[in-house]
Coordinates of C-alpha atoms and ligand atoms in Angstrom, one line a residue:
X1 CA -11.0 1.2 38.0
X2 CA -7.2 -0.4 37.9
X3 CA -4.0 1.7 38.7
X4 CA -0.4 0.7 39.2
X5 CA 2.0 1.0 41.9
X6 CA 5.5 0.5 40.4
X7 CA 9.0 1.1 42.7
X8 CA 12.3 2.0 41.9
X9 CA 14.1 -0.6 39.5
X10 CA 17.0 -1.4 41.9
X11 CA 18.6 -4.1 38.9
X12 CA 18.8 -4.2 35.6
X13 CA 15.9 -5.5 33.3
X14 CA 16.5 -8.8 31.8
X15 CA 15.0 -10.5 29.3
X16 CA 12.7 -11.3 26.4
X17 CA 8.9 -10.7 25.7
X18 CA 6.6 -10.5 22.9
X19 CA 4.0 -8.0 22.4
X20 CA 0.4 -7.4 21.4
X21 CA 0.2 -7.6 17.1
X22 CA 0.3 -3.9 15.6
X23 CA -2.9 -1.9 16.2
X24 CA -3.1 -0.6 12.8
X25 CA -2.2 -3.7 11.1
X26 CA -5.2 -5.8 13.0
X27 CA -7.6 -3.6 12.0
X28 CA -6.6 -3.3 8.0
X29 CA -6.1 -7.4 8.6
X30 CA -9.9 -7.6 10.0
X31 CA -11.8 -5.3 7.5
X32 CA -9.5 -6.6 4.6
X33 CA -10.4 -10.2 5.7
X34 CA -14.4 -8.9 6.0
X35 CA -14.1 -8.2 2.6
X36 CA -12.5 -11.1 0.8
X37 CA -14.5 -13.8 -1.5
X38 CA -14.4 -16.6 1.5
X39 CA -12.9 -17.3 4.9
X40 CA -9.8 -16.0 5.9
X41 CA -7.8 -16.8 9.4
X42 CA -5.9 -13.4 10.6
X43 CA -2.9 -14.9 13.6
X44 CA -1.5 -13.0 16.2
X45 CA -4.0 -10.3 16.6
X46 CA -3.4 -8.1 19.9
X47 CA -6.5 -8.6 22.2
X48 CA -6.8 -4.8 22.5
X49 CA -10.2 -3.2 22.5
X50 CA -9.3 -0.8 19.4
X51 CA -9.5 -4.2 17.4
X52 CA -11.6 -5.9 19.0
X53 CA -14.1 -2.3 18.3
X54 CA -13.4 -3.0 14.7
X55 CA -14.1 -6.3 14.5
X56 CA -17.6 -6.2 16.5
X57 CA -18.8 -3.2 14.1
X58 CA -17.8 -6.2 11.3
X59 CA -19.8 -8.3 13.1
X60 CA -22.9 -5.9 13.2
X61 CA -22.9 -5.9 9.3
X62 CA -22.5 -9.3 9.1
X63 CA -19.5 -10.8 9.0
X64 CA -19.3 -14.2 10.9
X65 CA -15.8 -13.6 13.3
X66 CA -14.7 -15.9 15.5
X67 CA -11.8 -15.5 17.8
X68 CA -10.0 -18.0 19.7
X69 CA -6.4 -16.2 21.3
X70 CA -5.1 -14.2 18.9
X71 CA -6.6 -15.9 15.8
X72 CA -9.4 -14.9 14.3
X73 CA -11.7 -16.5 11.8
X74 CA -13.4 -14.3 9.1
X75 CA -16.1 -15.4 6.9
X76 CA -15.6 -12.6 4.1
X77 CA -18.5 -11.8 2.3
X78 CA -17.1 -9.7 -0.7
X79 CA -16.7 -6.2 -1.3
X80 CA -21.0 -5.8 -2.1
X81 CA -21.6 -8.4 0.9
X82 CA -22.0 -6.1 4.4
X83 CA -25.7 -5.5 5.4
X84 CA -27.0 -2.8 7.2
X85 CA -26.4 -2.9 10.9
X86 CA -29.3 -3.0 13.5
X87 CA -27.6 0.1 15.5
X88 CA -25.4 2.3 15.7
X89 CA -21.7 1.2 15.3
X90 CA -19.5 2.1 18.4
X91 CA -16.0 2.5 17.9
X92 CA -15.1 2.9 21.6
X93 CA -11.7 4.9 21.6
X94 CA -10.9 4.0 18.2
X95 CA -10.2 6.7 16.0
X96 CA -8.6 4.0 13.4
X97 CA -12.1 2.5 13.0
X98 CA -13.9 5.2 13.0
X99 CA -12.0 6.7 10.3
X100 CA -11.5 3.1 8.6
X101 CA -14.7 2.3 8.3
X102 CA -16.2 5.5 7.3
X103 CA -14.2 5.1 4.0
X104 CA -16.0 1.4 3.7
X105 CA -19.6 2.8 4.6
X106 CA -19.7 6.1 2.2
X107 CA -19.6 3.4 -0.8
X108 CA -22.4 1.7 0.7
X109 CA -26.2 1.0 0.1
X110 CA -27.3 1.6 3.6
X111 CA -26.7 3.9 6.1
X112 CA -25.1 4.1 9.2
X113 CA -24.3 6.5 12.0
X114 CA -20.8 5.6 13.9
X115 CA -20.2 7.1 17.8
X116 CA -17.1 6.5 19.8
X117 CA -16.8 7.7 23.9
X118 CA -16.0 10.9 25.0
X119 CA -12.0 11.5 24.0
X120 CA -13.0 9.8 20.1
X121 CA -15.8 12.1 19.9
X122 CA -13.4 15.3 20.5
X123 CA -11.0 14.4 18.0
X124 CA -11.1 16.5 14.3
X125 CA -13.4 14.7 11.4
X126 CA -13.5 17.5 8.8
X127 CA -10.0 16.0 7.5
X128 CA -12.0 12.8 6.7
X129 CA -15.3 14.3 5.9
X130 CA -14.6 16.8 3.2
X131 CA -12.2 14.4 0.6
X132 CA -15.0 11.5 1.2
X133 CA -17.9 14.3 0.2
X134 CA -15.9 15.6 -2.7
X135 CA -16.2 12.4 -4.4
X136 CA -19.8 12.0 -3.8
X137 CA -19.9 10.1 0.1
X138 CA -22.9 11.6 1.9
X139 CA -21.6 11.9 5.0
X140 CA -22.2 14.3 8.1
X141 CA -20.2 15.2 11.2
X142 CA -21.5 16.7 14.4
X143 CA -20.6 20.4 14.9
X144 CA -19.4 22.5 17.9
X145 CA -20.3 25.5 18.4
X146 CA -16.7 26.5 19.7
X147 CA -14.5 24.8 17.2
X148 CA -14.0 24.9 13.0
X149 CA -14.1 21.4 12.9
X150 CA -16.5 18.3 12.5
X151 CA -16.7 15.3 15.1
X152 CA -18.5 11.9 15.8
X153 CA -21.2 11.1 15.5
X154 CA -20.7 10.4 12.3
X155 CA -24.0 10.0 9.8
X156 CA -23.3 8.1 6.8
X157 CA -26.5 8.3 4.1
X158 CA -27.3 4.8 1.9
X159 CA -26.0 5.4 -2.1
X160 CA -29.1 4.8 -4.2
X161 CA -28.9 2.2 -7.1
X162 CA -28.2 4.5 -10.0
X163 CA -25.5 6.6 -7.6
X164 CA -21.5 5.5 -7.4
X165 CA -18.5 7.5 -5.9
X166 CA -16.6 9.0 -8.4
X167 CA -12.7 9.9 -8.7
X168 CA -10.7 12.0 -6.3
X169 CA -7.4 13.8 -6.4
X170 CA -6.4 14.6 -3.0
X171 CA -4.0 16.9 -1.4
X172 CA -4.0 16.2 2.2
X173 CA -3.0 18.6 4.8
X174 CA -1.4 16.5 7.3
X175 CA 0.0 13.2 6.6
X176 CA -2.8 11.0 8.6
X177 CA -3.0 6.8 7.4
X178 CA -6.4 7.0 8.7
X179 CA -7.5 9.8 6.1
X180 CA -5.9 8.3 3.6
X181 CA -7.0 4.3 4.2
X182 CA -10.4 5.6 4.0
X183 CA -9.7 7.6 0.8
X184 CA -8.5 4.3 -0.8
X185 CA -11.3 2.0 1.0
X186 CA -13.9 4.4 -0.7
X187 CA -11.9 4.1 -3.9
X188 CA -11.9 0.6 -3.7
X189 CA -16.0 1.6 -4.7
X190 CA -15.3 4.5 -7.2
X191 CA -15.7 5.2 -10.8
X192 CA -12.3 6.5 -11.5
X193 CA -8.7 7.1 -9.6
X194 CA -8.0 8.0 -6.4
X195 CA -4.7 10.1 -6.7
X196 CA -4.2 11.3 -2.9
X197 CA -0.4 13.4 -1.9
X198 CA 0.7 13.2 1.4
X199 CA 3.2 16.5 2.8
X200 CA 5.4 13.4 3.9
X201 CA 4.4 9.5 3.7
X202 CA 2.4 8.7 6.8
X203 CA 2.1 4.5 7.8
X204 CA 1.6 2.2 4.7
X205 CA 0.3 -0.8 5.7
X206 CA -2.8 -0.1 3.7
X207 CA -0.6 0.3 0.5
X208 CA 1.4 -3.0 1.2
X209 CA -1.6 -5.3 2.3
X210 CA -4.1 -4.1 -0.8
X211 CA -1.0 -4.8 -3.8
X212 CA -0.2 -8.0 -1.8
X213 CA -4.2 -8.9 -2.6
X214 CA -4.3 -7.6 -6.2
X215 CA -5.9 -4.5 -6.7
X216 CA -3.7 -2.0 -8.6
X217 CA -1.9 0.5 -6.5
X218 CA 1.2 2.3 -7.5
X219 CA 3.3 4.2 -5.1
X220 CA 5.5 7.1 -5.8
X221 CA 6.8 8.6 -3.0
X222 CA 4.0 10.3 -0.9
X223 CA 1.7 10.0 -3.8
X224 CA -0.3 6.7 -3.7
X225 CA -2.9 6.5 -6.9
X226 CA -5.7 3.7 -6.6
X227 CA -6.7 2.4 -10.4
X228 CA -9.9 0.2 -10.2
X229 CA -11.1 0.6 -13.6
X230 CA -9.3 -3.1 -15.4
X231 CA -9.6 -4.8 -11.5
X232 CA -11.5 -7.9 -11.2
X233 CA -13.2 -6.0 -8.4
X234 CA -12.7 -8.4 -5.3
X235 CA -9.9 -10.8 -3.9
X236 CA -9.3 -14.3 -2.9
X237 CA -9.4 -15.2 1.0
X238 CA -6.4 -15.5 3.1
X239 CA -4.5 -16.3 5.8
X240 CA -2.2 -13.6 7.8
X241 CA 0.0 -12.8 10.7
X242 CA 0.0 -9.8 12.0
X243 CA 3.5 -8.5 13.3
X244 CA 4.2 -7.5 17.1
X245 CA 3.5 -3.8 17.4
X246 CA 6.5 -1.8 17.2
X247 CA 4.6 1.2 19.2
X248 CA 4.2 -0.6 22.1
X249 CA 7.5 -2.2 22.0
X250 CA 8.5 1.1 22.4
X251 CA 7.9 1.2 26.1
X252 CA 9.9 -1.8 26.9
X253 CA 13.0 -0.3 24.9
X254 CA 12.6 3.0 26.6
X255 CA 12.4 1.2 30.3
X256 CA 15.7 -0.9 29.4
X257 CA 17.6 2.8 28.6
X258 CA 16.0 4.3 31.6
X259 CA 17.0 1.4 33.7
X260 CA 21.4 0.8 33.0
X261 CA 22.7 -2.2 32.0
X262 CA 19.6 -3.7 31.0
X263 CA 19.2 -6.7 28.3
X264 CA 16.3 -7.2 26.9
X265 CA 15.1 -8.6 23.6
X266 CA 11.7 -8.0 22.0
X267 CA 10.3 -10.6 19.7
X268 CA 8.8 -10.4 16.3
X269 CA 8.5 -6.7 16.0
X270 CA 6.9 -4.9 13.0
X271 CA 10.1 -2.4 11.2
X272 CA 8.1 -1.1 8.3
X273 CA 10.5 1.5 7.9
X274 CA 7.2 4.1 7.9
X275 CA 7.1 2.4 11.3
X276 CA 10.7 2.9 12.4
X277 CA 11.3 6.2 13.6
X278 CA 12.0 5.4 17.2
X279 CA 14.5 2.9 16.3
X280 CA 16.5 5.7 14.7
X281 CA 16.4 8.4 17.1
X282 CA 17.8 6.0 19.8
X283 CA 20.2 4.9 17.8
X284 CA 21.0 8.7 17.5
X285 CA 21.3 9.3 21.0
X286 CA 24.0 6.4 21.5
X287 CA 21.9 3.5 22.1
X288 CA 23.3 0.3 20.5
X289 CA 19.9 -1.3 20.8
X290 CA 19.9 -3.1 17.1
X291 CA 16.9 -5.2 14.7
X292 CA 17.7 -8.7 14.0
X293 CA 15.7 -9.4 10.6
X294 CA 13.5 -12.1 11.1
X295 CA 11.9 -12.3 7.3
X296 CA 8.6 -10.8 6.1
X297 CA 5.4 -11.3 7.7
X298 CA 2.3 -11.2 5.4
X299 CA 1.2 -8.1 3.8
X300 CA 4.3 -7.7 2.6
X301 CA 5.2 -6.3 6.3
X302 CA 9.6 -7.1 7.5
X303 CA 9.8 -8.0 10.7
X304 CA 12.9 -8.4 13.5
X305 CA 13.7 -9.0 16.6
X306 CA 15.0 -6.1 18.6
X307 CA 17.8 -6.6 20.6
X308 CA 19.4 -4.0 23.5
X309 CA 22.4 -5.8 24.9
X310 CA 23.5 -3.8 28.3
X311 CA 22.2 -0.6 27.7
X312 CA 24.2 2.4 28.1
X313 CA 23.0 6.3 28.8
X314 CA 21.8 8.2 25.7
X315 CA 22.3 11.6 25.1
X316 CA 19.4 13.8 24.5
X317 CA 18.7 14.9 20.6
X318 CA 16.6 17.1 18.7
X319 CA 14.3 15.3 16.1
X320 CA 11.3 16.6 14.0
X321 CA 9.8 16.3 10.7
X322 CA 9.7 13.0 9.0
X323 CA 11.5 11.3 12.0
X324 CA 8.0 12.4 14.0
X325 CA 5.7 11.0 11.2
X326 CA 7.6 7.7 11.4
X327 CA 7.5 7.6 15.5
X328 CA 4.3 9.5 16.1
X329 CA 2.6 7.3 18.7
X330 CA 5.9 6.2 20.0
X331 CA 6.8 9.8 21.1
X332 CA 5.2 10.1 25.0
X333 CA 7.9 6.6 25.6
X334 CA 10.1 8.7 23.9
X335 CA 9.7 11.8 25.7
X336 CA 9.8 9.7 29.4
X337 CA 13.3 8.2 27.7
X338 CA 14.9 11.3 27.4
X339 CA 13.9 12.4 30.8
X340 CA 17.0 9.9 31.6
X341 CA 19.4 11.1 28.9
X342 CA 22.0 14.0 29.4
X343 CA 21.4 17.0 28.1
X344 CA 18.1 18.6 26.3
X345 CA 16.4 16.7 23.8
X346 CA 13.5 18.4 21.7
X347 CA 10.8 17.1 19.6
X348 CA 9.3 19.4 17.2
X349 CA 6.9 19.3 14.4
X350 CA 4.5 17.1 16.6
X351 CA 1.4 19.0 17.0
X352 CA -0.8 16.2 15.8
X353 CA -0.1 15.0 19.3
X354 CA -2.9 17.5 20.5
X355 CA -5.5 15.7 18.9
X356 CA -4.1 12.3 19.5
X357 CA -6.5 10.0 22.3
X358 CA -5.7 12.9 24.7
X359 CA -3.4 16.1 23.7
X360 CA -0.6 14.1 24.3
X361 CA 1.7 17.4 24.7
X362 CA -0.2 18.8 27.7
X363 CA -1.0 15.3 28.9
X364 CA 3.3 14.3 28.9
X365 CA 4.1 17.5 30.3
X366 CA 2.4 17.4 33.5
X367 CA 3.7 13.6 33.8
X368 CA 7.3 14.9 33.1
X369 CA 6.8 17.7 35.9
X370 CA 5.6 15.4 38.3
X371 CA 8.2 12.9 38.3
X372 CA 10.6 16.4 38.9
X373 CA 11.8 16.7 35.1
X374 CA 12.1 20.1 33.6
X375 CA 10.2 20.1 30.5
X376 CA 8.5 23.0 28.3
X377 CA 5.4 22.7 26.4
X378 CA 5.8 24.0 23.0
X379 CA 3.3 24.3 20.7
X380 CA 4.6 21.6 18.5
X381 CA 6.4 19.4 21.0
X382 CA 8.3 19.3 23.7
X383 CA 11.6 20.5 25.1
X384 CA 13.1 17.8 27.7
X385 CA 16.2 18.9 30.3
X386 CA 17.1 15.6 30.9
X387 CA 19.2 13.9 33.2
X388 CA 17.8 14.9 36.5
X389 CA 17.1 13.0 39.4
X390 CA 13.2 11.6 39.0
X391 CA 11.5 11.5 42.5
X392 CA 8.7 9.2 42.7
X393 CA 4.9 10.9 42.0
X394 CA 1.5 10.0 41.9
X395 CA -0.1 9.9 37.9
X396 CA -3.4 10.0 35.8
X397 CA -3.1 8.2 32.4
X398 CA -5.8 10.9 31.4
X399 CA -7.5 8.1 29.8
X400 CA -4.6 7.0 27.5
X401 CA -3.1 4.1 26.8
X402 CA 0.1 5.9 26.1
X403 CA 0.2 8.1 28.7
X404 CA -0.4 5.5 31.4
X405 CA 2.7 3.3 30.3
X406 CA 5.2 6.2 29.6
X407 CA 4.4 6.6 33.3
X408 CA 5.1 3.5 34.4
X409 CA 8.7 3.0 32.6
X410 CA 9.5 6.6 34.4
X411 CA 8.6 5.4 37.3
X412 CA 11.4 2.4 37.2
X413 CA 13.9 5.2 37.7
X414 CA 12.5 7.7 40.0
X415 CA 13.4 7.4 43.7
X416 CA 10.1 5.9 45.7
X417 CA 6.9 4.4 45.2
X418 CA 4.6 5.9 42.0
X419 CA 0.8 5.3 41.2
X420 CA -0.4 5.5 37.9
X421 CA -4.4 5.7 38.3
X422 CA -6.9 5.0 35.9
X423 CA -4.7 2.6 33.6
X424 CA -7.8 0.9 32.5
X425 CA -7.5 2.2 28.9
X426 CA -4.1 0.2 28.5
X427 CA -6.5 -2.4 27.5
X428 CA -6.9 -0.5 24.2
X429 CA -3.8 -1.6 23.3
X430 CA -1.7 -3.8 25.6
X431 CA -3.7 -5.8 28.5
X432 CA -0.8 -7.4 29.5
X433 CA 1.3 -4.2 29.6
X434 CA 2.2 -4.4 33.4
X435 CA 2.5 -8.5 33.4
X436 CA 5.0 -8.2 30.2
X437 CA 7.0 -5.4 32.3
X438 CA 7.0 -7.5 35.3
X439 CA 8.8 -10.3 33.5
X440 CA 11.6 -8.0 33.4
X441 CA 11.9 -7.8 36.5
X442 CA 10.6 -4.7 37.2
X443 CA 8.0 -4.2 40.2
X444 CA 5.0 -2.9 38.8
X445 CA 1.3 -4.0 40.7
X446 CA -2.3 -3.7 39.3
X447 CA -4.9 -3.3 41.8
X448 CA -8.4 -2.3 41.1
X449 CA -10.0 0.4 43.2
X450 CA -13.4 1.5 43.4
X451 CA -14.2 4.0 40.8
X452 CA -15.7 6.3 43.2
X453 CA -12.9 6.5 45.5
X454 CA -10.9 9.6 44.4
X455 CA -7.0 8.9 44.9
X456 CA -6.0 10.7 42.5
X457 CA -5.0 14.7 43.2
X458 CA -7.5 17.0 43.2
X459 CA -6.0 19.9 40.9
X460 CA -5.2 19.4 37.4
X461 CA -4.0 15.4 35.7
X462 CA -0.8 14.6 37.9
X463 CA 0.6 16.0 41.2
X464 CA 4.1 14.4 42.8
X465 CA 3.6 11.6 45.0
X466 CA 1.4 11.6 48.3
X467 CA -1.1 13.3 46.3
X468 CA -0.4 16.8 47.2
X469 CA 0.0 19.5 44.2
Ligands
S3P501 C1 -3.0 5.0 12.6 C2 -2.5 6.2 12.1 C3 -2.0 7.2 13.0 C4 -1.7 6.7 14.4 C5 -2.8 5.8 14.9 C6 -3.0 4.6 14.0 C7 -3.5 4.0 11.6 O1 -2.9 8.2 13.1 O2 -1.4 7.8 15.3 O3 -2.5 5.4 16.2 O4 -3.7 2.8 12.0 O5 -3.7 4.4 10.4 P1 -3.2 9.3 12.0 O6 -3.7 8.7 10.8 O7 -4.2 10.3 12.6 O8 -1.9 10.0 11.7

């Protein structure tokens, strides 16, 4: 098992890094590639388990990938090409392709059954489940005895020859890309539309990279309606770059505000403005961190370099509705930055952090407490009093990615030594998280110990440091 010892940032961080492609664009680049009419090349795709997950479960149906760095070379095999897998497909910790690829497999002539690991297989499936039956998908989730809802394992039953999907009009109840990029990967399948309405538009990567290939898909607003019935039915190969990922630049921007005077640039970052959220709420809080447009990247996705050029102390804010859709997995950096802003800063409207890859509002209040911030747990977010001294305390990631390096960047300002334990599932996103932040300047070590030795405290996630709580 791998934690971190990171130490007081006694200078400024200085200067520029690239990050890991975009999560959700790798995986929508690796399935879209799967199913092209030849061999496509994908470029700069993070080495991140969560894609690497999606691209394996190609490879079980398959698809011949081959991966050298960041590229990756897809033989597609057409929309009617996967085969049946030998197994099960595993999706690790990744809800995306779980939920992806369900969409893909409902319209298909086998079945499958798809398991993730512990935190995946607590994490709500009726959402998905009941729009993909509704249109004919036979598809099953496991039920808990002590919950509404429907979980992995996921059992997906083969369509016979004379059966197809048919239309679907689709209200969702929380805006969710997932839901709704397996809504359209099914409809991709279907005899009819697929009209789905969104309470406010969630991530649209799916929308962008499917008109960029062809298939007819009209937007308007939050409502996204999928017509396949004068499509050709398929599309030609290609070759992509994915974008840096703008959710893990996230941590970088919020270490340069917690650490003063900092100048840092991050390269190639993905500013789909469904993507952008963060950028505005700093710049709301003072920040004059600022996006240097750098053109489009393919899939129709813009792309800049962002830039912060000495930063200065924010103030705190209060943010919420569609500001939290467009900075949803950016908000535990978020909440660690506004622990080193003046004043209060509230986040509301969050609550799909609970079921997130841990309940990311428990999970980032117990972090905040330990490092000595006051911080109350709402039941949609989070109320920050920021501004006070951080003292140095000893972390769990509690298995997330996010978690773990919203940690470390608090830690550059608290006084003394903190360890971040078990930050082994910062390889589902960023594997060279604590190298990247050490380029900075800032003095973060990785050291592996043995899972059985327990360093971490012995009540509840986090305690402050020396392990006493
Ligand atoms: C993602 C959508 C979001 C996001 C997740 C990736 C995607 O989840 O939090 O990290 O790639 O579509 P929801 O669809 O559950 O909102």
């Amino acid at each position: 098992m791998k934690r971190w010892r990171v130490r007081t940032a006694t200078s400024p961080l200085r200067g520029e890094v690239s990050v890991p492609g975009d999560k959700s664009i790798g995986h929508r680049a690796l399935i879209f590639a799967a199913l092209a009419e030849g061999d496509c090349v994908v470029r700069g795709l993070s080495g991140g388990l969560d894609n690497l997950a999606t691209a394996d479960a190609l490879r079980e149906m398959g698809v011949a990938i081959e991966r050298e760095g960041s590229t990756a070379r897809v033989g597609g095999v057409g929309l009617r090409g996967l085969r049946i897998p030998p197994g099960q497909l595993d999706c690790g910790n990744s809800g995306t392709t779980m939920r992806l690829l369900a969409g893909l497999l409902v319209a298909q002539r086998f079945g499958t059954r798809l398991v993730g690991d512990a935190s995946l297989s607590r994490r709500p499936m009726k959402r998905l489940i009941e729009p993909l039956r509704a249109r004919g998908g036979l598809i099953a989730g496991t039920v808990r005895l002590e919950s509404q809802d429907l979980y992995a394992p996921l059992s997906v039953a083969p369509l016979l020859e004379h059966e197809h999907l048919i239309g679907l009009e689709h209200e969702m109840g929380v805006a969710s890309a997932q839901v709704k990029t397996a809504l359209l990967l099914s409809g991709l399948y279907a005899r009819g539309l697929t009209a789905i309405r969104e309470p406010v538009l969630s991530r649209d990567h799916t929308e962008r990279m499917l008109r960029a290939l062809g298939v007819p898909l009209e937007r308007l607003g939050p409502m996204v309606v999928l017509d396949p019935s004068e499509w050709r039915g398929g599309w030609d190969p290609f070759e992509w770059e994915v974008p840096g990922d703008p959710s893990s630049a996230a941590f970088f921007l919020a270490a340069a505000h917690l650490v003063p005077k900092s100048e840092i640039t991050v390269k190639s970052v993905c500013v789909n403005p469904t993507r952008t959220g963060f950028f505005d709420v700093l710049r709301a809080m003072g920040s004059t961190a600022y996006l240097l447009p750098q053109g489009d990247a393919a899939g129709d996705e813009p792309l800049a370099d962002v830039l912060v050029e000495r930063s200065v102390s924010l103030v705190g804010t209060r943010t919420g509705g569609e500001l939290v859709t467009r900075m949803i997995d950016e908000v535990p950096a978020f909440a660690a930055m506004a622990a080193g802003a003046r004043g209060r800063t509230e986040i509301r409207d969050a609550e799909e952090l609970r079921v997130k890859e841990s309940d990311r509002i428990a999970t980032m209040t117990l972090v905040l407490r330990a490092f000595g911030v006051a911080c109350e747990e709402l039941e949609d977010g989070l109320r920050i009093e920021g501004g006070a001294r951080l003292k140095a305390a000893h972390v769990q990631s509690g298995g997330d990615h996010r978690i773990a390096m919203s940690a470390a960047v608090l830690a550059l300002r608290a006084e003394g030594e903190t360890i971040v334990d078990d930050v082994d599932c910062v390889d589902t996103s960023f594997p060279g998280f604590a190298a990247t932040l050490r380029a900075l300047g800032a003095d973060i070590v990785e050291e592996h110990v043995a899972a059985d030795v327990d360093s971490a405290p012995r009540s509840g996630v986090v305690g402050s440091a020396g392990g006493a709580s």
